[in-house]
């Protein structure tokens, strides 16, 4: 099925109707997914990821399938459902508090600032993301966190590099692009108009490179 939408002006949605995933929130804010963030099907998510973010079938299908535990009997889910702990959302986020801290979905400006500072004033790369990854895991342990189960540990690796893979901006993310995506929850034109195919192989490959930098 092909979904077509004409109005992709940016309109920031109500946080009450949003989850902790800035990517899906952005797609709703720009009218590629329902602007109210409700009654979304996996088929629609997959189609939008392919048509809007230029993902190949394997990557789009994989990401859409990961949302299956959130789907109701009528075949739909709401973005707010993504707040459900330890399904897709998990502790040790780069920009959200842990579940035990009482708010696992609201963007935290101070945490985002720390993410940018890990790049020492430069662009965000896999190396700087590895630095943030290590820091956040240390912070989680120091605050009495229990870490992540193995399945979410791998999800955490993939999510760490997912925006870098989606952007396809030469392995670097500018502070401006990061700020647009995380603070406005909006995909800038440089990403939407870049028709280079985003692949599952590329995402997994970036995750393993991240792991190398984390370990070594």
PDB file of C-alpha atoms in Angstrom:
ATOM      1  CA  UNK A   1       0.000   0.000   0.000  1.00  0.00           C
ATOM      2  CA  UNK A   2       1.242   3.499  -0.851  1.00  0.00           C
ATOM      3  CA  UNK A   3       0.550   6.349   1.556  1.00  0.00           C
ATOM      4  CA  UNK A   4       0.594   9.904   0.216  1.00  0.00           C
ATOM      5  CA  UNK A   5       0.542  13.072   2.301  1.00  0.00           C
ATOM      6  CA  UNK A   6       0.842  16.605   0.969  1.00  0.00           C
ATOM      7  CA  UNK A   7       1.257  18.871   3.994  1.00  0.00           C
ATOM      8  CA  UNK A   8       4.668  18.404   5.566  1.00  0.00           C
ATOM      9  CA  UNK A   9       4.964  21.752   7.302  1.00  0.00           C
ATOM     10  CA  UNK A  10       6.472  21.501  10.750  1.00  0.00           C
ATOM     11  CA  UNK A  11       3.943  21.707  13.587  1.00  0.00           C
ATOM     12  CA  UNK A  12       5.229  20.675  17.005  1.00  0.00           C
ATOM     13  CA  UNK A  13       2.859  18.143  18.551  1.00  0.00           C
ATOM     14  CA  UNK A  14       1.595  18.078  22.117  1.00  0.00           C
ATOM     15  CA  UNK A  15       4.029  16.221  24.366  1.00  0.00           C
ATOM     16  CA  UNK A  16       1.026  14.421  25.863  1.00  0.00           C
ATOM     17  CA  UNK A  17       0.643  12.657  22.500  1.00  0.00           C
ATOM     18  CA  UNK A  18       4.315  11.858  21.968  1.00  0.00           C
ATOM     19  CA  UNK A  19       6.757   9.180  23.060  1.00  0.00           C
ATOM     20  CA  UNK A  20      10.502   9.203  23.775  1.00  0.00           C
ATOM     21  CA  UNK A  21      11.554   8.487  20.164  1.00  0.00           C
ATOM     22  CA  UNK A  22      12.522  11.791  18.482  1.00  0.00           C
ATOM     23  CA  UNK A  23      12.502  10.156  15.049  1.00  0.00           C
ATOM     24  CA  UNK A  24       8.874   9.021  15.084  1.00  0.00           C
ATOM     25  CA  UNK A  25       7.881  12.227  16.871  1.00  0.00           C
ATOM     26  CA  UNK A  26       9.520  14.201  14.059  1.00  0.00           C
ATOM     27  CA  UNK A  27       7.694  12.209  11.386  1.00  0.00           C
ATOM     28  CA  UNK A  28       4.413  13.073  13.120  1.00  0.00           C
ATOM     29  CA  UNK A  29       5.390  16.726  13.599  1.00  0.00           C
ATOM     30  CA  UNK A  30       6.025  16.957   9.859  1.00  0.00           C
ATOM     31  CA  UNK A  31       2.872  15.144   8.817  1.00  0.00           C
ATOM     32  CA  UNK A  32       4.414  11.939   7.489  1.00  0.00           C
ATOM     33  CA  UNK A  33       2.717  10.048  10.321  1.00  0.00           C
ATOM     34  CA  UNK A  34      -0.601  11.136  11.889  1.00  0.00           C
ATOM     35  CA  UNK A  35      -0.011  14.499  13.521  1.00  0.00           C
ATOM     36  CA  UNK A  36      -1.938  13.479  16.632  1.00  0.00           C
ATOM     37  CA  UNK A  37       0.391  10.482  17.019  1.00  0.00           C
ATOM     38  CA  UNK A  38      -2.509   8.044  17.218  1.00  0.00           C
ATOM     39  CA  UNK A  39      -3.779   4.911  15.478  1.00  0.00           C
ATOM     40  CA  UNK A  40      -0.582   4.203  13.561  1.00  0.00           C
ATOM     41  CA  UNK A  41      -0.088   0.890  11.769  1.00  0.00           C
ATOM     42  CA  UNK A  42       3.209  -0.911  11.300  1.00  0.00           C
ATOM     43  CA  UNK A  43       2.546  -0.910   7.562  1.00  0.00           C
ATOM     44  CA  UNK A  44       2.355   2.865   7.591  1.00  0.00           C
ATOM     45  CA  UNK A  45       5.558   3.181   9.621  1.00  0.00           C
ATOM     46  CA  UNK A  46       7.410   0.930   7.189  1.00  0.00           C
ATOM     47  CA  UNK A  47       6.099   2.815   4.155  1.00  0.00           C
ATOM     48  CA  UNK A  48       7.055   6.201   5.624  1.00  0.00           C
ATOM     49  CA  UNK A  49      10.549   5.053   6.581  1.00  0.00           C
ATOM     50  CA  UNK A  50      11.112   3.911   3.006  1.00  0.00           C
ATOM     51  CA  UNK A  51       9.566   6.885   1.206  1.00  0.00           C
ATOM     52  CA  UNK A  52      10.584   9.712   3.543  1.00  0.00           C
ATOM     53  CA  UNK A  53      13.886   8.577   5.056  1.00  0.00           C
ATOM     54  CA  UNK A  54      14.954   6.479   2.053  1.00  0.00           C
ATOM     55  CA  UNK A  55      15.472   3.253   4.002  1.00  0.00           C
ATOM     56  CA  UNK A  56      15.713  -0.050   2.211  1.00  0.00           C
ATOM     57  CA  UNK A  57      13.015  -2.663   2.752  1.00  0.00           C
ATOM     58  CA  UNK A  58      15.106  -4.697   5.204  1.00  0.00           C
ATOM     59  CA  UNK A  59      15.843  -1.747   7.482  1.00  0.00           C
ATOM     60  CA  UNK A  60      12.338  -0.276   7.367  1.00  0.00           C
ATOM     61  CA  UNK A  61      10.748  -3.673   8.028  1.00  0.00           C
ATOM     62  CA  UNK A  62      13.118  -4.414  10.889  1.00  0.00           C
ATOM     63  CA  UNK A  63      12.403  -1.101  12.606  1.00  0.00           C
ATOM     64  CA  UNK A  64       8.653  -1.422  12.096  1.00  0.00           C
ATOM     65  CA  UNK A  65       8.608  -4.992  13.448  1.00  0.00           C
ATOM     66  CA  UNK A  66      10.365  -3.854  16.619  1.00  0.00           C
ATOM     67  CA  UNK A  67       7.192  -1.904  17.430  1.00  0.00           C
ATOM     68  CA  UNK A  68       4.972  -4.994  17.283  1.00  0.00           C
ATOM     69  CA  UNK A  69       4.762  -5.435  21.100  1.00  0.00           C
ATOM     70  CA  UNK A  70       3.025  -2.039  21.250  1.00  0.00           C
ATOM     71  CA  UNK A  71       0.318  -2.887  18.715  1.00  0.00           C
ATOM     72  CA  UNK A  72      -3.257  -3.275  19.958  1.00  0.00           C
ATOM     73  CA  UNK A  73      -5.764  -5.849  18.744  1.00  0.00           C
ATOM     74  CA  UNK A  74      -7.001  -3.410  16.104  1.00  0.00           C
ATOM     75  CA  UNK A  75      -3.517  -3.347  14.547  1.00  0.00           C
ATOM     76  CA  UNK A  76      -2.571   0.165  15.648  1.00  0.00           C
ATOM     77  CA  UNK A  77      -0.488   1.893  18.300  1.00  0.00           C
ATOM     78  CA  UNK A  78      -0.037   5.457  19.537  1.00  0.00           C
ATOM     79  CA  UNK A  79       3.285   7.257  19.906  1.00  0.00           C
ATOM     80  CA  UNK A  80       2.586   7.638  23.617  1.00  0.00           C
ATOM     81  CA  UNK A  81       2.650   3.819  23.873  1.00  0.00           C
ATOM     82  CA  UNK A  82       6.388   3.987  23.253  1.00  0.00           C
ATOM     83  CA  UNK A  83       6.806   5.213  26.824  1.00  0.00           C
ATOM     84  CA  UNK A  84       6.184   1.634  27.966  1.00  0.00           C
ATOM     85  CA  UNK A  85       9.335   0.656  29.806  1.00  0.00           C
ATOM     86  CA  UNK A  86      11.692  -2.045  28.523  1.00  0.00           C
ATOM     87  CA  UNK A  87       9.847  -2.647  25.265  1.00  0.00           C
ATOM     88  CA  UNK A  88      11.523  -0.120  22.972  1.00  0.00           C
ATOM     89  CA  UNK A  89      12.133   2.574  25.588  1.00  0.00           C
ATOM     90  CA  UNK A  90      14.895   1.672  28.020  1.00  0.00           C
ATOM     91  CA  UNK A  91      17.179   3.159  30.634  1.00  0.00           C
ATOM     92  CA  UNK A  92      20.545   4.789  29.847  1.00  0.00           C
ATOM     93  CA  UNK A  93      19.116   7.046  27.159  1.00  0.00           C
ATOM     94  CA  UNK A  94      21.333   9.887  25.999  1.00  0.00           C
ATOM     95  CA  UNK A  95      18.565  12.503  26.302  1.00  0.00           C
ATOM     96  CA  UNK A  96      15.911  11.049  28.641  1.00  0.00           C
ATOM     97  CA  UNK A  97      15.890  10.110  32.321  1.00  0.00           C
ATOM     98  CA  UNK A  98      15.664   6.510  33.489  1.00  0.00           C
ATOM     99  CA  UNK A  99      12.278   4.993  34.272  1.00  0.00           C
ATOM    100  CA  UNK A 100      12.956   4.867  38.008  1.00  0.00           C
ATOM    101  CA  UNK A 101      13.518   8.637  37.961  1.00  0.00           C
ATOM    102  CA  UNK A 102       9.851   9.193  37.187  1.00  0.00           C
ATOM    103  CA  UNK A 103       9.951  10.569  33.629  1.00  0.00           C
ATOM    104  CA  UNK A 104      11.344   8.344  30.890  1.00  0.00           C
ATOM    105  CA  UNK A 105      10.043  10.300  27.904  1.00  0.00           C
ATOM    106  CA  UNK A 106      10.636  14.050  28.315  1.00  0.00           C
ATOM    107  CA  UNK A 107      13.634  15.555  26.513  1.00  0.00           C
ATOM    108  CA  UNK A 108      16.271  16.772  28.991  1.00  0.00           C
ATOM    109  CA  UNK A 109      18.234  19.825  27.725  1.00  0.00           C
ATOM    110  CA  UNK A 110      21.090  19.296  30.198  1.00  0.00           C
ATOM    111  CA  UNK A 111      21.602  15.729  28.982  1.00  0.00           C
ATOM    112  CA  UNK A 112      21.606  16.910  25.370  1.00  0.00           C
ATOM    113  CA  UNK A 113      24.173  19.569  26.244  1.00  0.00           C
ATOM    114  CA  UNK A 114      26.400  16.862  27.738  1.00  0.00           C
ATOM    115  CA  UNK A 115      26.031  14.839  24.523  1.00  0.00           C
ATOM    116  CA  UNK A 116      27.266  17.790  22.475  1.00  0.00           C
ATOM    117  CA  UNK A 117      30.080  18.484  24.930  1.00  0.00           C
ATOM    118  CA  UNK A 118      31.356  14.935  24.471  1.00  0.00           C
ATOM    119  CA  UNK A 119      32.304  16.057  20.944  1.00  0.00           C
ATOM    120  CA  UNK A 120      34.571  18.806  22.346  1.00  0.00           C
ATOM    121  CA  UNK A 121      33.025  21.481  20.143  1.00  0.00           C
ATOM    122  CA  UNK A 122      33.193  19.440  16.948  1.00  0.00           C
ATOM    123  CA  UNK A 123      30.797  17.272  14.988  1.00  0.00           C
ATOM    124  CA  UNK A 124      29.087  14.212  16.416  1.00  0.00           C
ATOM    125  CA  UNK A 125      30.709  11.010  15.114  1.00  0.00           C
ATOM    126  CA  UNK A 126      30.757   7.350  16.067  1.00  0.00           C
ATOM    127  CA  UNK A 127      33.791   8.075  18.254  1.00  0.00           C
ATOM    128  CA  UNK A 128      32.037  10.847  20.165  1.00  0.00           C
ATOM    129  CA  UNK A 129      28.906   8.705  20.480  1.00  0.00           C
ATOM    130  CA  UNK A 130      31.079   5.965  21.984  1.00  0.00           C
ATOM    131  CA  UNK A 131      32.296   8.491  24.548  1.00  0.00           C
ATOM    132  CA  UNK A 132      28.698   9.372  25.403  1.00  0.00           C
ATOM    133  CA  UNK A 133      27.740   5.697  25.547  1.00  0.00           C
ATOM    134  CA  UNK A 134      30.485   4.932  28.071  1.00  0.00           C
ATOM    135  CA  UNK A 135      29.662   8.012  30.138  1.00  0.00           C
ATOM    136  CA  UNK A 136      25.958   7.215  30.340  1.00  0.00           C
ATOM    137  CA  UNK A 137      26.606   3.614  31.379  1.00  0.00           C
ATOM    138  CA  UNK A 138      28.962   4.823  34.112  1.00  0.00           C
ATOM    139  CA  UNK A 139      26.355   7.339  35.276  1.00  0.00           C
ATOM    140  CA  UNK A 140      23.709   4.637  35.357  1.00  0.00           C
ATOM    141  CA  UNK A 141      25.889   2.365  37.473  1.00  0.00           C
ATOM    142  CA  UNK A 142      26.914   5.165  39.834  1.00  0.00           C
ATOM    143  CA  UNK A 143      23.277   6.110  40.439  1.00  0.00           C
ATOM    144  CA  UNK A 144      22.287   2.558  41.344  1.00  0.00           C
ATOM    145  CA  UNK A 145      20.910   1.532  37.968  1.00  0.00           C
ATOM    146  CA  UNK A 146      20.741  -2.137  37.041  1.00  0.00           C
ATOM    147  CA  UNK A 147      22.002  -1.885  33.469  1.00  0.00           C
ATOM    148  CA  UNK A 148      20.151  -3.355  30.501  1.00  0.00           C
ATOM    149  CA  UNK A 149      18.987  -6.878  29.630  1.00  0.00           C
ATOM    150  CA  UNK A 150      20.913  -8.352  26.701  1.00  0.00           C
ATOM    151  CA  UNK A 151      18.184  -7.707  24.123  1.00  0.00           C
ATOM    152  CA  UNK A 152      17.917  -4.033  25.056  1.00  0.00           C
ATOM    153  CA  UNK A 153      21.703  -3.748  25.300  1.00  0.00           C
ATOM    154  CA  UNK A 154      21.847  -4.457  21.559  1.00  0.00           C
ATOM    155  CA  UNK A 155      18.891  -2.141  20.920  1.00  0.00           C
ATOM    156  CA  UNK A 156      20.831   0.547  22.800  1.00  0.00           C
ATOM    157  CA  UNK A 157      23.815   0.063  20.479  1.00  0.00           C
ATOM    158  CA  UNK A 158      21.628   0.345  17.384  1.00  0.00           C
ATOM    159  CA  UNK A 159      19.761   3.376  18.689  1.00  0.00           C
ATOM    160  CA  UNK A 160      23.034   5.112  19.512  1.00  0.00           C
ATOM    161  CA  UNK A 161      24.046   5.155  15.842  1.00  0.00           C
ATOM    162  CA  UNK A 162      20.583   5.213  14.266  1.00  0.00           C
ATOM    163  CA  UNK A 163      20.389   8.971  13.636  1.00  0.00           C
ATOM    164  CA  UNK A 164      23.904   8.970  12.194  1.00  0.00           C
ATOM    165  CA  UNK A 165      22.856   6.174   9.820  1.00  0.00           C
ATOM    166  CA  UNK A 166      19.590   7.920   8.967  1.00  0.00           C
ATOM    167  CA  UNK A 167      21.211  11.282   8.290  1.00  0.00           C
ATOM    168  CA  UNK A 168      23.860   9.941   5.888  1.00  0.00           C
ATOM    169  CA  UNK A 169      25.905  13.122   6.216  1.00  0.00           C
ATOM    170  CA  UNK A 170      29.352  11.639   5.760  1.00  0.00           C
ATOM    171  CA  UNK A 171      29.685  10.055   9.189  1.00  0.00           C
ATOM    172  CA  UNK A 172      29.342  13.404  10.945  1.00  0.00           C
ATOM    173  CA  UNK A 173      26.432  15.265  12.476  1.00  0.00           C
ATOM    174  CA  UNK A 174      26.714  19.016  12.904  1.00  0.00           C
ATOM    175  CA  UNK A 175      25.601  20.640  16.123  1.00  0.00           C
ATOM    176  CA  UNK A 176      22.915  22.455  14.111  1.00  0.00           C
ATOM    177  CA  UNK A 177      21.514  19.198  12.721  1.00  0.00           C
ATOM    178  CA  UNK A 178      21.585  17.587  16.164  1.00  0.00           C
ATOM    179  CA  UNK A 179      19.821  20.574  17.704  1.00  0.00           C
ATOM    180  CA  UNK A 180      17.108  20.602  15.040  1.00  0.00           C
ATOM    181  CA  UNK A 181      16.451  16.893  15.468  1.00  0.00           C
ATOM    182  CA  UNK A 182      16.520  16.659  19.250  1.00  0.00           C
ATOM    183  CA  UNK A 183      15.152  20.007  20.418  1.00  0.00           C
ATOM    184  CA  UNK A 184      12.603  20.641  17.647  1.00  0.00           C
ATOM    185  CA  UNK A 185      11.971  16.976  16.789  1.00  0.00           C
ATOM    186  CA  UNK A 186      12.205  17.795  13.109  1.00  0.00           C
ATOM    187  CA  UNK A 187      14.132  16.260  10.212  1.00  0.00           C
ATOM    188  CA  UNK A 188      16.022  19.020   8.355  1.00  0.00           C
ATOM    189  CA  UNK A 189      15.867  19.177   4.565  1.00  0.00           C
ATOM    190  CA  UNK A 190      19.470  18.000   4.228  1.00  0.00           C
ATOM    191  CA  UNK A 191      18.265  14.605   5.467  1.00  0.00           C
ATOM    192  CA  UNK A 192      14.881  14.457   3.761  1.00  0.00           C
ATOM    193  CA  UNK A 193      16.311  15.464   0.374  1.00  0.00           C
ATOM    194  CA  UNK A 194      19.286  13.112   0.596  1.00  0.00           C
ATOM    195  CA  UNK A 195      18.065  10.103  -1.390  1.00  0.00           C
ATOM    196  CA  UNK A 196      21.022   7.867  -0.590  1.00  0.00           C
ATOM    197  CA  UNK A 197      19.639   4.515   0.528  1.00  0.00           C
ATOM    198  CA  UNK A 198      19.870   3.809   4.238  1.00  0.00           C
ATOM    199  CA  UNK A 199      20.494   0.098   4.805  1.00  0.00           C
ATOM    200  CA  UNK A 200      20.183  -2.428   7.599  1.00  0.00           C
ATOM    201  CA  UNK A 201      23.741  -3.510   6.853  1.00  0.00           C
ATOM    202  CA  UNK A 202      24.920   0.062   7.351  1.00  0.00           C
ATOM    203  CA  UNK A 203      23.121   0.399  10.687  1.00  0.00           C
ATOM    204  CA  UNK A 204      24.449  -2.875  12.090  1.00  0.00           C
ATOM    205  CA  UNK A 205      27.923  -2.124  10.760  1.00  0.00           C
ATOM    206  CA  UNK A 206      27.931   1.234  12.520  1.00  0.00           C
ATOM    207  CA  UNK A 207      26.809  -0.458  15.740  1.00  0.00           C
ATOM    208  CA  UNK A 208      29.786  -2.820  15.617  1.00  0.00           C
ATOM    209  CA  UNK A 209      32.162   0.072  14.962  1.00  0.00           C
ATOM    210  CA  UNK A 210      30.640   1.820  17.978  1.00  0.00           C
ATOM    211  CA  UNK A 211      31.195  -1.300  20.072  1.00  0.00           C
ATOM    212  CA  UNK A 212      34.837  -1.400  18.982  1.00  0.00           C
ATOM    213  CA  UNK A 213      35.374   2.171  20.184  1.00  0.00           C
ATOM    214  CA  UNK A 214      33.532   1.419  23.428  1.00  0.00           C
ATOM    215  CA  UNK A 215      35.713  -1.602  24.186  1.00  0.00           C
ATOM    216  CA  UNK A 216      39.041  -0.278  22.936  1.00  0.00           C
TER     217      UNK A 216
END
